[in-house]
mmCIF file of N, CA and C in Angstrom:
data_model
loop_
_atom_site.group_PDB
_atom_site.id
_atom_site.type_symbol
_atom_site.label_atom_id
_atom_site.label_comp_id
_atom_site.label_asym_id
_atom_site.label_seq_id
_atom_site.Cartn_x
_atom_site.Cartn_y
_atom_site.Cartn_z
ATOM 1 N N MET A 142 95.495 189.965 143.237
ATOM 2 C CA MET A 142 94.190 190.489 143.484
ATOM 3 C C MET A 142 93.999 190.775 145.074
ATOM 4 N N ASN A 143 93.491 191.970 145.074
ATOM 5 C CA ASN A 143 93.155 192.273 146.616
ATOM 6 C C ASN A 143 91.686 191.957 146.838
ATOM 7 N N ALA A 144 91.527 191.553 148.189
ATOM 8 C CA ALA A 144 89.956 191.076 148.197
ATOM 9 C C ALA A 144 89.841 191.459 149.619
ATOM 10 N N ILE A 145 88.752 191.944 149.985
ATOM 11 C CA ILE A 145 88.309 192.389 151.393
ATOM 12 C C ILE A 145 86.778 191.683 151.605
ATOM 13 N N ARG A 146 86.623 191.062 152.765
ATOM 14 C CA ARG A 146 85.431 190.659 153.196
ATOM 15 C C ARG A 146 85.158 191.018 154.322
ATOM 16 N N LYS A 147 84.100 191.625 154.636
ATOM 17 C CA LYS A 147 83.560 191.967 156.195
ATOM 18 C C LYS A 147 82.008 192.183 156.068
ATOM 19 N N ILE A 148 81.708 191.569 157.261
ATOM 20 C CA ILE A 148 80.235 191.641 157.660
ATOM 21 C C ILE A 148 79.872 192.798 158.417
ATOM 22 N N ILE A 149 79.066 193.742 157.685
ATOM 23 C CA ILE A 149 78.718 195.255 158.454
ATOM 24 C C ILE A 149 77.173 195.172 158.496
ATOM 25 N N GLN A 150 76.765 195.912 159.467
ATOM 26 C CA GLN A 150 75.381 196.221 159.771
ATOM 27 C C GLN A 150 75.137 197.514 158.972
ATOM 28 N N ARG A 151 73.763 197.331 158.190
ATOM 29 C CA ARG A 151 73.316 198.624 157.558
ATOM 30 C C ARG A 151 72.747 199.663 158.546
ATOM 31 N N GLU A 152 72.796 200.884 158.147
ATOM 32 C CA GLU A 152 71.929 201.691 158.844
ATOM 33 C C GLU A 152 71.135 202.628 157.699
ATOM 34 N N GLY A 153 69.958 202.398 157.979
ATOM 35 C CA GLY A 153 69.016 202.861 156.664
ATOM 36 C C GLY A 153 69.109 202.144 155.432
ATOM 37 N N ASN A 154 69.435 203.008 154.353
ATOM 38 C CA ASN A 154 69.364 202.378 152.923
ATOM 39 C C ASN A 154 70.784 202.383 152.473
ATOM 40 N N GLU A 155 71.632 202.976 153.126
ATOM 41 C CA GLU A 155 72.904 203.361 152.625
ATOM 42 C C GLU A 155 73.966 202.439 153.233
ATOM 43 N N LEU A 156 75.206 202.077 152.460
ATOM 44 C CA LEU A 156 76.320 201.327 152.976
ATOM 45 C C LEU A 156 77.359 202.118 152.709
ATOM 46 N N ARG A 157 78.427 202.344 153.688
ATOM 47 C CA ARG A 157 79.721 203.042 153.275
ATOM 48 C C ARG A 157 80.697 202.186 153.481
ATOM 49 N N ILE A 158 81.617 202.058 152.392
ATOM 50 C CA ILE A 158 82.734 201.163 152.303
ATOM 51 C C ILE A 158 84.048 202.013 152.281
ATOM 52 N N VAL A 159 84.904 201.775 153.392
ATOM 53 C CA VAL A 159 86.126 202.524 153.593
ATOM 54 C C VAL A 159 87.074 201.554 153.141
ATOM 55 N N LEU A 160 88.172 201.754 152.140
ATOM 56 C CA LEU A 160 89.162 201.031 151.654
ATOM 57 C C LEU A 160 90.321 201.315 152.372
ATOM 58 N N PRO A 161 91.355 200.362 152.664
ATOM 59 C CA PRO A 161 92.672 200.614 153.182
ATOM 60 C C PRO A 161 93.445 201.461 152.211
ATOM 61 N N ASP A 162 94.538 202.086 152.681
ATOM 62 C CA ASP A 162 95.358 202.851 151.885
ATOM 63 C C ASP A 162 96.014 202.287 150.816
ATOM 64 N N ASP A 163 96.486 201.124 151.098
ATOM 65 C CA ASP A 163 97.077 200.188 150.188
ATOM 66 C C ASP A 163 96.347 199.434 149.211
ATOM 67 N N PHE A 164 94.948 199.751 148.931
ATOM 68 C CA PHE A 164 94.032 199.029 148.185
ATOM 69 C C PHE A 164 94.036 200.017 146.918
ATOM 70 N N LYS A 165 94.811 199.752 145.823
ATOM 71 C CA LYS A 165 95.111 200.922 144.894
ATOM 72 C C LYS A 165 94.225 200.717 143.560
ATOM 73 N N SER A 166 93.385 199.924 143.395
ATOM 74 C CA SER A 166 92.584 199.441 142.275
ATOM 75 C C SER A 166 91.684 200.572 142.016
ATOM 76 N N GLU A 167 91.298 201.105 140.675
ATOM 77 C CA GLU A 167 90.668 201.912 140.331
ATOM 78 C C GLU A 167 89.102 201.495 140.034
ATOM 79 N N LYS A 168 88.938 200.244 139.901
ATOM 80 C CA LYS A 168 87.891 199.709 139.462
ATOM 81 C C LYS A 168 87.342 198.698 140.537
ATOM 82 N N PHE A 169 86.075 198.366 140.859
ATOM 83 C CA PHE A 169 85.749 197.587 141.856
ATOM 84 C C PHE A 169 84.482 196.741 141.656
ATOM 85 N N GLU A 170 84.345 195.518 141.889
ATOM 86 C CA GLU A 170 83.163 194.775 141.826
ATOM 87 C C GLU A 170 82.717 194.607 143.280
ATOM 88 N N VAL A 171 81.522 195.032 143.606
ATOM 89 C CA VAL A 171 80.753 195.107 144.979
ATOM 90 C C VAL A 171 79.632 194.242 144.692
ATOM 91 N N ILE A 172 79.620 193.109 145.470
ATOM 92 C CA ILE A 172 78.508 192.014 145.669
ATOM 93 C C ILE A 172 77.972 192.333 146.990
ATOM 94 N N VAL A 173 76.551 192.558 147.174
ATOM 95 C CA VAL A 173 75.871 192.521 148.461
ATOM 96 C C VAL A 173 74.992 191.291 148.539
ATOM 97 N N LEU A 174 75.241 190.468 149.585
ATOM 98 C CA LEU A 174 74.473 189.468 149.815
ATOM 99 C C LEU A 174 73.828 189.568 151.427
ATOM 100 N N PRO A 175 72.768 188.960 151.670
ATOM 101 C CA PRO A 175 72.412 188.934 153.189
ATOM 102 C C PRO A 175 73.303 188.054 153.804
ATOM 103 N N SER A 176 73.328 188.129 155.266
ATOM 104 C CA SER A 176 74.400 187.404 155.899
ATOM 105 C C SER A 176 73.710 186.937 157.259
ATOM 106 N N ASP A 177 73.675 185.790 157.461
ATOM 107 C CA ASP A 177 73.065 185.287 158.938
ATOM 108 C C ASP A 177 74.224 185.140 159.819
ATOM 109 N N GLU A 178 75.264 185.599 159.612
ATOM 110 C CA GLU A 178 76.307 185.469 160.613
ATOM 111 C C GLU A 178 76.229 186.712 161.553
ATOM 112 N N GLU A 179 76.661 186.271 162.766
ATOM 113 C CA GLU A 179 76.580 187.221 163.870
ATOM 114 C C GLU A 179 77.618 188.331 163.705
ATOM 115 N N ILE A 180 77.285 189.514 164.035
ATOM 116 C CA ILE A 180 78.253 190.654 163.789
ATOM 117 C C ILE A 180 78.950 190.779 165.334
ATOM 118 N N GLU A 181 80.333 190.591 165.539
ATOM 119 C CA GLU A 181 80.842 190.805 166.629
ATOM 120 C C GLU A 181 80.827 192.082 167.315
ATOM 121 N N ASN A 182 80.467 192.383 168.333
ATOM 122 C CA ASN A 182 80.516 193.895 168.938
ATOM 123 C C ASN A 182 82.181 194.130 169.579
ATOM 124 N N LYS A 183 82.761 194.947 168.836
ATOM 125 C CA LYS A 183 84.330 194.946 169.100
ATOM 126 C C LYS A 183 84.409 195.484 170.682
ATOM 127 N N LYS A 184 83.448 196.135 171.279
ATOM 128 C CA LYS A 184 83.607 196.613 172.597
ATOM 129 C C LYS A 184 83.442 195.425 173.470
ATOM 130 N N ASP A 185 82.873 194.386 173.164
ATOM 131 C CA ASP A 185 82.582 193.274 174.086
ATOM 132 C C ASP A 185 83.613 192.291 173.964
ATOM 133 N N LEU A 186 84.673 192.465 173.203
ATOM 134 C CA LEU A 186 85.835 191.437 172.962
ATOM 135 C C LEU A 186 86.666 191.762 174.124
ATOM 136 N N ASP A 187 86.993 190.432 174.731
ATOM 137 C CA ASP A 187 88.021 190.492 175.917
ATOM 138 C C ASP A 187 89.331 190.345 175.096
ATOM 139 N N ILE A 188 90.123 191.331 175.594
ATOM 140 C CA ILE A 188 91.516 191.369 175.028
ATOM 141 C C ILE A 188 92.393 190.185 175.109
ATOM 142 N N GLU A 189 92.455 189.636 176.255
ATOM 143 C CA GLU A 189 93.102 188.412 176.758
ATOM 144 C C GLU A 189 92.463 187.279 175.583
ATOM 145 N N ALA A 190 91.226 187.177 175.524
ATOM 146 C CA ALA A 190 90.796 185.980 174.815
ATOM 147 C C ALA A 190 91.192 186.129 173.409
ATOM 148 N N TYR A 191 91.323 187.462 172.836
ATOM 149 C CA TYR A 191 91.616 187.793 171.528
ATOM 150 C C TYR A 191 93.085 187.591 171.314
ATOM 151 N N ARG A 192 94.052 187.776 172.188
ATOM 152 C CA ARG A 192 95.424 187.378 172.272
ATOM 153 C C ARG A 192 95.594 185.974 172.063
ATOM 154 N N GLN A 193 94.733 185.378 172.962
ATOM 155 C CA GLN A 193 94.922 183.817 173.206
ATOM 156 C C GLN A 193 94.402 183.198 171.707
ATOM 157 N N ALA A 194 93.544 183.769 171.094
ATOM 158 C CA ALA A 194 92.894 183.111 169.709
ATOM 159 C C ALA A 194 93.986 183.456 168.673
ATOM 160 N N ILE A 195 94.621 184.600 168.712
ATOM 161 C CA ILE A 195 95.832 184.880 167.638
ATOM 162 C C ILE A 195 96.938 183.868 167.959
ATOM 163 N N ARG A 196 97.186 183.716 169.248
ATOM 164 C CA ARG A 196 98.490 182.745 169.695
ATOM 165 C C ARG A 196 97.909 181.320 169.073
ATOM 166 N N ASP A 197 96.659 180.892 169.323
ATOM 167 C CA ASP A 197 96.343 179.556 168.825
ATOM 168 C C ASP A 197 96.260 179.335 167.352
ATOM 169 N N ARG A 198 96.007 180.466 166.626
ATOM 170 C CA ARG A 198 96.027 180.408 165.168
ATOM 171 C C ARG A 198 97.319 180.169 164.775
ATOM 172 N N TRP A 199 98.285 181.065 165.191
ATOM 173 C CA TRP A 199 99.667 181.212 164.564
ATOM 174 C C TRP A 199 100.521 180.051 165.181
ATOM 175 N N SER A 200 100.151 179.144 166.224
ATOM 176 C CA SER A 200 100.853 178.139 166.480
ATOM 177 C C SER A 200 100.841 177.040 165.978
ATOM 178 N N LYS A 201 99.965 177.015 164.924
ATOM 179 C CA LYS A 201 99.909 175.887 163.706
ATOM 180 C C LYS A 201 100.880 176.230 162.741
ATOM 181 N N PHE A 202 101.674 177.247 162.702
ATOM 182 C CA PHE A 202 102.705 177.384 161.889
ATOM 183 C C PHE A 202 104.184 177.372 162.401
ATOM 184 N N SER A 203 104.994 176.685 161.747
ATOM 185 C CA SER A 203 106.263 176.703 162.227
ATOM 186 C C SER A 203 107.335 176.468 160.993
ATOM 187 N N VAL A 204 108.412 177.224 161.294
ATOM 188 C CA VAL A 204 109.582 177.191 160.231
ATOM 189 C C VAL A 204 110.559 177.160 160.761
ATOM 190 N N ASP A 205 111.342 176.151 160.282
ATOM 191 C CA ASP A 205 112.811 175.560 160.729
ATOM 192 C C ASP A 205 113.784 176.448 160.254
ATOM 193 N N MET A 206 114.251 177.627 160.806
ATOM 194 C CA MET A 206 115.387 178.317 160.087
ATOM 195 C C MET A 206 116.870 178.012 160.888
ATOM 196 N N SER A 207 116.934 176.650 161.198
ATOM 197 C CA SER A 207 118.193 176.492 161.865
ATOM 198 C C SER A 207 119.455 176.461 160.673
ATOM 199 N N ASN A 208 118.825 175.966 159.442
ATOM 200 C CA ASN A 208 120.068 176.071 158.476
ATOM 201 C C ASN A 208 120.120 177.003 157.366
ATOM 202 N N PHE A 209 119.392 178.085 157.753
ATOM 203 C CA PHE A 209 119.224 179.198 156.940
ATOM 204 C C PHE A 209 120.374 180.150 157.104
ATOM 205 N N LYS A 210 120.895 180.587 155.846
ATOM 206 C CA LYS A 210 121.966 181.334 156.029
ATOM 207 C C LYS A 210 121.690 182.408 154.770
ATOM 208 N N PHE A 211 121.919 183.637 155.332
ATOM 209 C CA PHE A 211 121.580 184.787 154.315
ATOM 210 C C PHE A 211 122.611 185.250 153.596
ATOM 211 N N ASN A 212 122.423 185.261 152.189
ATOM 212 C CA ASN A 212 123.335 185.457 151.415
ATOM 213 C C ASN A 212 122.973 186.763 150.476
ATOM 214 N N ARG A 213 123.539 187.883 150.899
ATOM 215 C CA ARG A 213 123.368 189.205 150.373
ATOM 216 C C ARG A 213 123.697 189.078 148.557
ATOM 217 N N ASP A 214 124.475 188.436 148.189
ATOM 218 C CA ASP A 214 124.908 188.497 146.737
ATOM 219 C C ASP A 214 123.663 187.772 146.058
ATOM 220 N N GLU A 215 123.035 186.684 146.482
ATOM 221 C CA GLU A 215 121.965 186.164 145.987
ATOM 222 C C GLU A 215 120.669 186.975 145.761
ATOM 223 N N LEU A 216 120.714 188.101 146.737
ATOM 224 C CA LEU A 216 119.550 188.905 147.108
ATOM 225 C C LEU A 216 119.473 189.928 145.643
ATOM 226 N N TYR A 217 120.722 190.243 145.544
ATOM 227 C CA TYR A 217 120.803 191.300 144.178
ATOM 228 C C TYR A 217 121.105 190.696 142.940
ATOM 229 N N GLU A 218 121.310 189.302 142.807
ATOM 230 C CA GLU A 218 121.693 188.662 141.714
ATOM 231 C C GLU A 218 120.571 188.804 140.656
ATOM 232 N N ARG A 219 121.053 189.029 139.481
ATOM 233 C CA ARG A 219 119.932 189.351 138.469
ATOM 234 C C ARG A 219 120.553 188.475 137.064
#
């Protein structure tokens, strides 16, 4: 199941929803709820602060690949 959650600002009485190219479903369920969350102005974002936020988020994940050995035969085994 694919899902998209996005807070948007309406202009007038219409909402425009742009779907990514890889969103292939033909039927959709749209639920419209009022939101009290602030909408970030992308023009005001500091690129370094954004990069640091991404680094902080991904630093919580770690994978030990020291004992990993790729076996091509297992890849194509059926």
